[in-house]
Coordinates of C-alpha atoms and ligand atoms in Angstrom, one line a residue:
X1 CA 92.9 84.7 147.7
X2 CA 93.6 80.9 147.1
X3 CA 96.5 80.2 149.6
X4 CA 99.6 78.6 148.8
X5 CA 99.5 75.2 148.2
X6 CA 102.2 72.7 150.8
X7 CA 104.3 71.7 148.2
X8 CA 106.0 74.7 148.4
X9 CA 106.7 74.5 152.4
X10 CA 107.8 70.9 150.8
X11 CA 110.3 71.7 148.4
X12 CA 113.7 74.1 148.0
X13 CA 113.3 77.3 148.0
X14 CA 115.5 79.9 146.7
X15 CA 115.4 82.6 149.5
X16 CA 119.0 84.5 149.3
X17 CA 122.1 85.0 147.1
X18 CA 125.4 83.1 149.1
X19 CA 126.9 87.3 148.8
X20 CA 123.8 88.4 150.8
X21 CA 125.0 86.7 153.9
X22 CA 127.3 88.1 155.8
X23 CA 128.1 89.0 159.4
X24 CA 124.7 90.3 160.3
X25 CA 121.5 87.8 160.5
X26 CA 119.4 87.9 157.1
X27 CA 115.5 87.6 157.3
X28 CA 113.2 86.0 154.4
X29 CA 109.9 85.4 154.2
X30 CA 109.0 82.3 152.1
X31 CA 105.7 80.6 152.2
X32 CA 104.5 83.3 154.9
X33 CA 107.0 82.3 157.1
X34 CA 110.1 84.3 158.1
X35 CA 113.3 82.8 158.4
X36 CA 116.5 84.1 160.0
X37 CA 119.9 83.5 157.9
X38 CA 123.5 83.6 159.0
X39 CA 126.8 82.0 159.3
X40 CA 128.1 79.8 161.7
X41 CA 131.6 80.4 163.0
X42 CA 132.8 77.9 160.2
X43 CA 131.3 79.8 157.7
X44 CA 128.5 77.2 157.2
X45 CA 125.4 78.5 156.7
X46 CA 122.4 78.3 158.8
X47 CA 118.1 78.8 159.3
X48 CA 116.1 79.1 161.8
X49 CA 112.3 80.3 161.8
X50 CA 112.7 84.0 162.8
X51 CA 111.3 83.8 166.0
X52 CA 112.9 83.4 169.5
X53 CA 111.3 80.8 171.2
X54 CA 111.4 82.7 174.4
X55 CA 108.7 85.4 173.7
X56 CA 108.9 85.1 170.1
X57 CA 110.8 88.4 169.1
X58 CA 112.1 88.3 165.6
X59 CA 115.4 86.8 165.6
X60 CA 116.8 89.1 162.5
X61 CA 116.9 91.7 164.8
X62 CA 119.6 90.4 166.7
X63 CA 123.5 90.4 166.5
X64 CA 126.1 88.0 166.0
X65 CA 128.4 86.7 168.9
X66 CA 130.4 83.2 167.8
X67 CA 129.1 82.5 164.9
X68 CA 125.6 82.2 167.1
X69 CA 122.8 84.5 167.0
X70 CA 122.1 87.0 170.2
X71 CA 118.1 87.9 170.3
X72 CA 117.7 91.5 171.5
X73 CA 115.0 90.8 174.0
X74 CA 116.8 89.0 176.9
X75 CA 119.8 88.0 175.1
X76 CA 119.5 84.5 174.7
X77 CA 121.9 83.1 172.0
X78 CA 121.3 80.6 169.9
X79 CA 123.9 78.2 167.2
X80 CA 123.5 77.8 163.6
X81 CA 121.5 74.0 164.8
X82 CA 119.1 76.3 166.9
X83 CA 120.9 75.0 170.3
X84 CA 120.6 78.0 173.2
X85 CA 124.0 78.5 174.2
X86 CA 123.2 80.9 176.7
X87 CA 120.5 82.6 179.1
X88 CA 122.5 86.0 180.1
X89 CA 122.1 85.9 183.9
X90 CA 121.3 82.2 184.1
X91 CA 123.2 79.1 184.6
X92 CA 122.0 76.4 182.1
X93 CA 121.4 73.1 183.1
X94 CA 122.1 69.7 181.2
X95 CA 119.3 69.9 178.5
X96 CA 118.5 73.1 178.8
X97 CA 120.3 73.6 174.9
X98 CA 118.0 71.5 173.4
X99 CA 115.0 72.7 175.4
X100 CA 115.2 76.2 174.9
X101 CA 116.2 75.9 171.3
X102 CA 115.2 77.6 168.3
X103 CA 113.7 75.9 165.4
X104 CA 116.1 74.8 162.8
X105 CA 115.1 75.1 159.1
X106 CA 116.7 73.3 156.5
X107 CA 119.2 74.7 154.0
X108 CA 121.8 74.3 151.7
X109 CA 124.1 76.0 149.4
X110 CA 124.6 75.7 145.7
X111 CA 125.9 77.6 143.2
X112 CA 126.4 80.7 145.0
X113 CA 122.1 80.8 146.1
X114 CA 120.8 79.4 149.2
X115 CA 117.6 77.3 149.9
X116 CA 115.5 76.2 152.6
X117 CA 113.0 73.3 152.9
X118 CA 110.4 74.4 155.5
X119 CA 109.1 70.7 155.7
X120 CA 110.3 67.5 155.3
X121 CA 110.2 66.8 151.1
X122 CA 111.9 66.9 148.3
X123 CA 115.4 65.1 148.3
X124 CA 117.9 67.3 146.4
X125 CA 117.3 70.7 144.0
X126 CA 116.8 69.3 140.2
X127 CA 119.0 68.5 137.9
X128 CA 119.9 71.5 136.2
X129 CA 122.7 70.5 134.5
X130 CA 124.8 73.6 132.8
X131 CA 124.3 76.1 135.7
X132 CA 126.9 75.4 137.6
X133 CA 129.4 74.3 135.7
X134 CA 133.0 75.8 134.8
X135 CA 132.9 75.8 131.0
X136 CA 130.3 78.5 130.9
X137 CA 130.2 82.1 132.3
X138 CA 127.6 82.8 134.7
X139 CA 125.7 85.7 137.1
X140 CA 122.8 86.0 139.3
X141 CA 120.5 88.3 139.2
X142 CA 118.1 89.5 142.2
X143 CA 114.8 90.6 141.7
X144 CA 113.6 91.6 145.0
X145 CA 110.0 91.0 145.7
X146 CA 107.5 91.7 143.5
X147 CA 103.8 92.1 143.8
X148 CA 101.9 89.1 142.1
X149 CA 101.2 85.4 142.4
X150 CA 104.5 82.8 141.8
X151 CA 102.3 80.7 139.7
X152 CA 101.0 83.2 137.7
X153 CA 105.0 84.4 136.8
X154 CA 105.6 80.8 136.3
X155 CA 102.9 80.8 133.8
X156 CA 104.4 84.0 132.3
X157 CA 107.9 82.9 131.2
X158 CA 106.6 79.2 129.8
X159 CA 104.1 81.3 128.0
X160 CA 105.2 82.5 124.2
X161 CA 102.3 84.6 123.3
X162 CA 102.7 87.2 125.8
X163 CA 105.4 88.0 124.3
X164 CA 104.1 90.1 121.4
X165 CA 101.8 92.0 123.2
X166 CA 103.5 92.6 126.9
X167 CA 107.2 93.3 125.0
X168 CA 105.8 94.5 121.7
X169 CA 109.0 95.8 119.8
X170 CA 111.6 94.4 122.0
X171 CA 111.4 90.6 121.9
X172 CA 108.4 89.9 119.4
X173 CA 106.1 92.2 117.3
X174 CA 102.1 92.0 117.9
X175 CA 101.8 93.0 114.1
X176 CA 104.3 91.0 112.5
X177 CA 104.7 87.2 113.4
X178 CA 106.6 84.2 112.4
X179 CA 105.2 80.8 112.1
X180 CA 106.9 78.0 114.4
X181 CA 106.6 75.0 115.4
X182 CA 105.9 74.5 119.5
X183 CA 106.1 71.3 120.9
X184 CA 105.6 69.7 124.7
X185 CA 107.4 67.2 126.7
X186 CA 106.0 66.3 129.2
X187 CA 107.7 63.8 132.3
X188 CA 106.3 62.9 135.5
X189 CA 107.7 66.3 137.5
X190 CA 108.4 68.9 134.6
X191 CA 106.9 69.7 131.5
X192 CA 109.0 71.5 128.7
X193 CA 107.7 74.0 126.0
X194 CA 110.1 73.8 122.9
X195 CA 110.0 76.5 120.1
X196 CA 111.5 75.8 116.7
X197 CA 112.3 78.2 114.2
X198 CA 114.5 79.3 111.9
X199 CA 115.6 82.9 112.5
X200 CA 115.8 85.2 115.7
X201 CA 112.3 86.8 117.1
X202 CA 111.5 89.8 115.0
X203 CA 111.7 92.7 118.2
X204 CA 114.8 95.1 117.8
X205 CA 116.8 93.6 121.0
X206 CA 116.1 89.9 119.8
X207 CA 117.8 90.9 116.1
X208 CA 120.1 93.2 117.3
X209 CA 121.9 90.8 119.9
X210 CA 120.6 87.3 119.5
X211 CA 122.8 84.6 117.7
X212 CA 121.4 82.5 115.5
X213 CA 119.0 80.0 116.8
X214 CA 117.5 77.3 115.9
X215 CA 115.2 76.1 119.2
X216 CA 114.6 77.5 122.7
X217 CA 113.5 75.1 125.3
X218 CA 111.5 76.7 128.7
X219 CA 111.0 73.8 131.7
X220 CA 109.6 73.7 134.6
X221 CA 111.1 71.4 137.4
X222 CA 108.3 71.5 140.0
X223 CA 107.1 73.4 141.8
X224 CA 108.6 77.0 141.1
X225 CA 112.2 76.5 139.1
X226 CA 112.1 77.1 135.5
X227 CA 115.1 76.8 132.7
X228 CA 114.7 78.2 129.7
X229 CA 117.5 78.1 126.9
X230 CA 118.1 78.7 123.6
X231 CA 120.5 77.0 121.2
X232 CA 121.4 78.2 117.9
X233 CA 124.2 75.8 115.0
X234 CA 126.7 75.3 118.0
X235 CA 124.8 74.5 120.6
X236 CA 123.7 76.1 124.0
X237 CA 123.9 80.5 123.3
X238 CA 122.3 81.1 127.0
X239 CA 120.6 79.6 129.7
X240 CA 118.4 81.3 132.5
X241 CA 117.5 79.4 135.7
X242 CA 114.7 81.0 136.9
X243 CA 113.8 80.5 140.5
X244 CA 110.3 82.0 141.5
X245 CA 109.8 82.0 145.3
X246 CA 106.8 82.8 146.9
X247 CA 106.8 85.0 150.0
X248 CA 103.1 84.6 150.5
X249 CA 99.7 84.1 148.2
X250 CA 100.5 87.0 146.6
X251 CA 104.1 88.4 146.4
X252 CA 107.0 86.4 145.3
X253 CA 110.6 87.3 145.1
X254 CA 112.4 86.0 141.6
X255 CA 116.1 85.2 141.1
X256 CA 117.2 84.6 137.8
X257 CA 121.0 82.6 137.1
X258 CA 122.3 83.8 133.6
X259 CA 124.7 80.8 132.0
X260 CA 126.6 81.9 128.5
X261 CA 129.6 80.1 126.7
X262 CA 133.0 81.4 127.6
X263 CA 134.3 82.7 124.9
X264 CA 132.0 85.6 123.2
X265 CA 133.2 88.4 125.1
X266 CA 134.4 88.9 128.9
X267 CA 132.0 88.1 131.1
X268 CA 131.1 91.5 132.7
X269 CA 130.5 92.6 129.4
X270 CA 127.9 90.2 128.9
X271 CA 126.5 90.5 132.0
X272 CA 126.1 94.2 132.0
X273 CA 124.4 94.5 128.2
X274 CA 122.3 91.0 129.4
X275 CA 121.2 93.4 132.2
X276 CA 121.0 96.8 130.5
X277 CA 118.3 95.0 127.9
X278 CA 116.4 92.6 129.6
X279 CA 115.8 95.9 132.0
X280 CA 113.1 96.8 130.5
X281 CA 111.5 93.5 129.7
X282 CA 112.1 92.9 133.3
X283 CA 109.5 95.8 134.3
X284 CA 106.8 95.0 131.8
X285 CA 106.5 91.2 133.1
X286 CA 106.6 92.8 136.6
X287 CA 103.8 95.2 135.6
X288 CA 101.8 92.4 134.2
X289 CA 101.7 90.6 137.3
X290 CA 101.0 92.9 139.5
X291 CA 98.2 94.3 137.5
X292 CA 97.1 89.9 137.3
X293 CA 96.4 89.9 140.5
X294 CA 94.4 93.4 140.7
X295 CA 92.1 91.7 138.0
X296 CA 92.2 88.4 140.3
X297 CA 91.6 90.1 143.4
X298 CA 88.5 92.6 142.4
X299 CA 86.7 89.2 141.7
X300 CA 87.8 87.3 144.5
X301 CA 90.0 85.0 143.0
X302 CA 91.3 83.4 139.7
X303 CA 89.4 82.5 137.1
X304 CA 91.1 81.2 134.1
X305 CA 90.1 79.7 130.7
X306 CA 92.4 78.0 128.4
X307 CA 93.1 79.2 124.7
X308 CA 94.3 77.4 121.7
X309 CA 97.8 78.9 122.6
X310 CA 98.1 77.5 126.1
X311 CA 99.6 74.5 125.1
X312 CA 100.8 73.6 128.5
X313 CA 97.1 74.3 129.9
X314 CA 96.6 73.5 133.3
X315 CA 99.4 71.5 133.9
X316 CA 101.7 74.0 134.9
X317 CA 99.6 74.8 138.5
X318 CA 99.7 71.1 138.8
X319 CA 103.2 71.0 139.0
X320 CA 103.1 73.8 141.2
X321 CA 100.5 72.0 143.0
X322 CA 102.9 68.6 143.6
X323 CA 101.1 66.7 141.4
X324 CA 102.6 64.5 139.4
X325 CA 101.9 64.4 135.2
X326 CA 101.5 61.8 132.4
X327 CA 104.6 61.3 130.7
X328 CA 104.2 61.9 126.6
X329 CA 105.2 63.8 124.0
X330 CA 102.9 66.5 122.1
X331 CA 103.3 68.3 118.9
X332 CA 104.3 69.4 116.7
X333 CA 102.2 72.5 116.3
X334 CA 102.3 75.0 114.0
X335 CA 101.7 78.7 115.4
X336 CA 102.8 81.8 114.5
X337 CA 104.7 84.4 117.2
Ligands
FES1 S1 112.4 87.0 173.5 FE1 114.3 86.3 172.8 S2 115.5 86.2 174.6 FE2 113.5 86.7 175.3
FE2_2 FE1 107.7 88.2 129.6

């Protein structure tokens, strides 16, 4: 199985929701390598690679004592900066903190997720721009992990045409299709698949609940974080941030940020039917993937060819890859979905 490429140790990663860390130490695996979460006693929180550098037992298992981390082994504790604060038993000398430490990961906070950057890389998370702000409603949702490749579920969302085959009925139909115009932009770290046309998709949940649209826009900000959204007359209808993090070469663990206007409805309301629908379109796109990588693994590997609808052809593992794109713009094209 191809292994994951290092711009993923290289980049932010999406490993927790903020409401998942708590008073006990959280571990995450993300790019086969576990990572303890927790709080320090300012509420700040904090990585570390889940392993106690003393004889390497898994830090997660531990308890909390002052906003530091207690492994169960011998006991040593360690702060939120992997500093040892203290061998049970032992006096510590001067420099003994720094020497005995645990290895710090980088993290930050945003928008209620938090990320680590296994190696030193990319600056800042990109610009997303409506996903955090206070004009709009907005949830997370956790996917837990899944069986499959990250680039392969990156492929799936920025992909149109599985659409009426995996979610025949709900979101497209396979027998009856629309034709649109698709177009690509593509910059130097994102590339953007943009739909036009002039009414909703023809499955029962896209007519029963969409509003009007006119375009839907799907982008991926290198390596793993894709936005897709969809704007009808009046602008934006809904955003989702997708954040596709991959635990190893073949498991990844999704999170998706939902983003609506204030306005149509209260907000629990729309994020209960958002996640009472997209329920079942959920599990289909988790069944594909999982049954992708059976077909990739019986033959050793992936071996992909590209079709007159992969309008985005190879450019998307590039991305995922860290390479960087020629800027241009492509299309229109006409299709039908
Ligand atoms: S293994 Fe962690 S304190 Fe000894
Ligand atoms: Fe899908």
């Amino acid at each position: 199985m191809t292994p994951l490429p290092d711009s993923i140790a290289r980049s932010w990663q999406l490993v927790a929701l903020s409401k998942e860390v708590r008073g006990k130490p959280l571990t995450r695996k993300v790019a086969d390598t576990p990572v303890v979460l927790f709080r320090g006693a300012d509420g700040r929180i904090a990585a570390l690679l889940d392993r106690c550098p003393h004889r390497n037992f898994p830090l997660s298992d531990g308890r909390m004592k002052n906003g530091a981390v207690v492994c169960p082994y011998h006991g040593w504790r360690f702060g939120p900066d992997g500093d040892c604060l203290e061998v049970p038993g032992c006096e510590l000398a001067s420099g003994d903190g720094a020497r005995l430490a645990a290895s710090p990961v980088a993290v930050i906070e945003r928008n209620g997720g938090v990320f680590v950057r296994l190696k030193e890389g990319q600056a800042d998370l990109p610009d997303l721009g409506v996903w955090g702000d206070d004009d709009h409603d907005h949830f997370w949702w956790a996917q837990g992990v899944w069986r499959g490749r990250a680039l392969d579920a990156i492929e799936n969302v920025l992909d149109a045409f599985h659409t009426n085959y995996i979610h025949d009925g709900i979101i497209r139909r396979s027998n009856r299709r629309m034709p649109v115009h698709l177009s690509t932009n593509v910059f130097e770290t994102s590339i953007e698949q943009v739909i036009e046309q002039p009414i909703p998709d023809l499955g029962w949940m896209s007519r029963m609940l969409e509003p009007p649209r006119d375009r839907s826009r799907t982008r991926l900000y290198a390596p793993t974080t894709v936005q897709a959204r969809w704007e009808g007359p009046k602008g934006l209808t809904l955003c989702v941030s997708a954040f596709f993090t991959p635990v190893d070469a073949g498991s990844l663990r999704p999170f998706a940020r939902f983003t609506t206007p204030k306005g149509r409805g209260p907000s629990w309301l729309k994020e209960a039917a958002i996640r009472l629908f997209l329920n079942p379109v959920v599990a289909q796109d988790r069944r594909a993937l999982a049954r992708q990588l059976d077909g990739i693994e019986a033959f050793g590997g992936p071996r992909f060819i590209q079709g007159p609808g992969d309008l985005l052809g190879a450019r998307v593992a590039q991305l995922y890859q860290g390479q960087a794109l020629e800027p241009g713009v492509e299309g229109p094209f006409i299709r039908t979905l």
